[in-house]
PDB file of C-alpha atoms in Angstrom:
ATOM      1  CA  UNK A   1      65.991  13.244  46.726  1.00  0.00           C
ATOM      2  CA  UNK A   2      62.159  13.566  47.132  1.00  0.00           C
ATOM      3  CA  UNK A   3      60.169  10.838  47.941  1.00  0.00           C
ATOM      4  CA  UNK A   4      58.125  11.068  45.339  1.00  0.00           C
ATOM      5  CA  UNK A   5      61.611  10.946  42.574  1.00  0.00           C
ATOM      6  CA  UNK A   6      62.285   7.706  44.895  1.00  0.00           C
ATOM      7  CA  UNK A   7      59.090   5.961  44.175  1.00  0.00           C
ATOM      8  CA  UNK A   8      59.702   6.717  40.320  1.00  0.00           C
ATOM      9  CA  UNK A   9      63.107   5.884  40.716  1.00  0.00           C
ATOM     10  CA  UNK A  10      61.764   2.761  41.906  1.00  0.00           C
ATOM     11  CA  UNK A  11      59.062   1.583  40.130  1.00  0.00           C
ATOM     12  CA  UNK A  12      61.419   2.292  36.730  1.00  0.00           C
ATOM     13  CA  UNK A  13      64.239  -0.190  38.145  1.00  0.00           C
ATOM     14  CA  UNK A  14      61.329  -2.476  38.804  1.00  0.00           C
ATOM     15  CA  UNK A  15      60.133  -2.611  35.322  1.00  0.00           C
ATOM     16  CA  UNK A  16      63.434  -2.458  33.521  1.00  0.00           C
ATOM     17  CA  UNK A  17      65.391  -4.672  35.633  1.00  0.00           C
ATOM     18  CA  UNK A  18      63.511  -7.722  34.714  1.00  0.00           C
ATOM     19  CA  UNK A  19      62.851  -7.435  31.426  1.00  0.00           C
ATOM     20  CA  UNK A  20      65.679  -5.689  30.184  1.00  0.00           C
ATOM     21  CA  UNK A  21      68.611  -6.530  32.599  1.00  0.00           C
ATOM     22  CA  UNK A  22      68.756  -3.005  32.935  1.00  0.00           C
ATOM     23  CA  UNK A  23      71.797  -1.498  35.038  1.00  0.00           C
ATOM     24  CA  UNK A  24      70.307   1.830  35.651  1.00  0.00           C
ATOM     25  CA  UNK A  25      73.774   3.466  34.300  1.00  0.00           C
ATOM     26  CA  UNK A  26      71.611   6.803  33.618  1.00  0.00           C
ATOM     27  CA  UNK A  27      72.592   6.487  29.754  1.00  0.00           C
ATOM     28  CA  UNK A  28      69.690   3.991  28.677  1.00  0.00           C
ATOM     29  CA  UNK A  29      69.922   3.836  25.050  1.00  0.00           C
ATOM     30  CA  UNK A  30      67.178   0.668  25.002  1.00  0.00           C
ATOM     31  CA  UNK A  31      65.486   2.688  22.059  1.00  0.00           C
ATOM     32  CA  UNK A  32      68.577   2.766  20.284  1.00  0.00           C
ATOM     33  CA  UNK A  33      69.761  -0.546  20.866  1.00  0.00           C
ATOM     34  CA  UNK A  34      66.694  -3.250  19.970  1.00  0.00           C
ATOM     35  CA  UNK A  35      65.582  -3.154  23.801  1.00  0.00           C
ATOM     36  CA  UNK A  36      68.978  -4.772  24.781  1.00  0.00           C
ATOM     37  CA  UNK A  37      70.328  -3.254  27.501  1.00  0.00           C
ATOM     38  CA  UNK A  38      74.346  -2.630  26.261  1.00  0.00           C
ATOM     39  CA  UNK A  39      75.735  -1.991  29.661  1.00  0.00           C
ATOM     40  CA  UNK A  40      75.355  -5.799  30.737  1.00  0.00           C
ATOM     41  CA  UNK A  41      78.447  -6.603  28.384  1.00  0.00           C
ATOM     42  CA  UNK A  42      81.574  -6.712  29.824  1.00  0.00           C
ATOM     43  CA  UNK A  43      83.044  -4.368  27.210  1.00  0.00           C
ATOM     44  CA  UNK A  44      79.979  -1.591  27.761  1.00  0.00           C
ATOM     45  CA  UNK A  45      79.854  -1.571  24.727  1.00  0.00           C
ATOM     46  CA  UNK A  46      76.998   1.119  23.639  1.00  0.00           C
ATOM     47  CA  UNK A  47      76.467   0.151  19.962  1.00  0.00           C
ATOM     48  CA  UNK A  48      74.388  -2.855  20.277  1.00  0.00           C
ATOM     49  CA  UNK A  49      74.420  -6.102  22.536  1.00  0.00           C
ATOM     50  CA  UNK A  50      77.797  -7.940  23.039  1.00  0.00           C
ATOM     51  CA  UNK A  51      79.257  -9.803  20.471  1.00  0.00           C
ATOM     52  CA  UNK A  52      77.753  -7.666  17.914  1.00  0.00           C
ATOM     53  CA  UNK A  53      73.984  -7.512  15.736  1.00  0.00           C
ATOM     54  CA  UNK A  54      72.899 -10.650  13.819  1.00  0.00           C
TER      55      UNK A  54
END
């Protein structure tokens, strides 16, 4: 990988891991998902966080 994609690479996982407990999975739905990252459930569940939308 080129440096420069590792310094991206990088400064994204800084950002997002953070604030969004993001698991960089490569399938960020955020946008789709209220800026809840669905990947930290146990069930991966992709259609919103775990234990469902209030």
């Amino acid at each position: 990988m080129p440096k420069f994609l590792k310094l991206i690479n990088a400064v994204e996982h800084g950002v997002k891991g953070p604030i969004w407990d993001c698991q960089m999975c490569g399938q960020c739905v955020l946008h789709s998902t209220g800026m809840v990252c669905p990947m930290t459930c146990p069930k991966t569940l992709r259609n919103g966080p775990c234990g469902g939308v209030r």
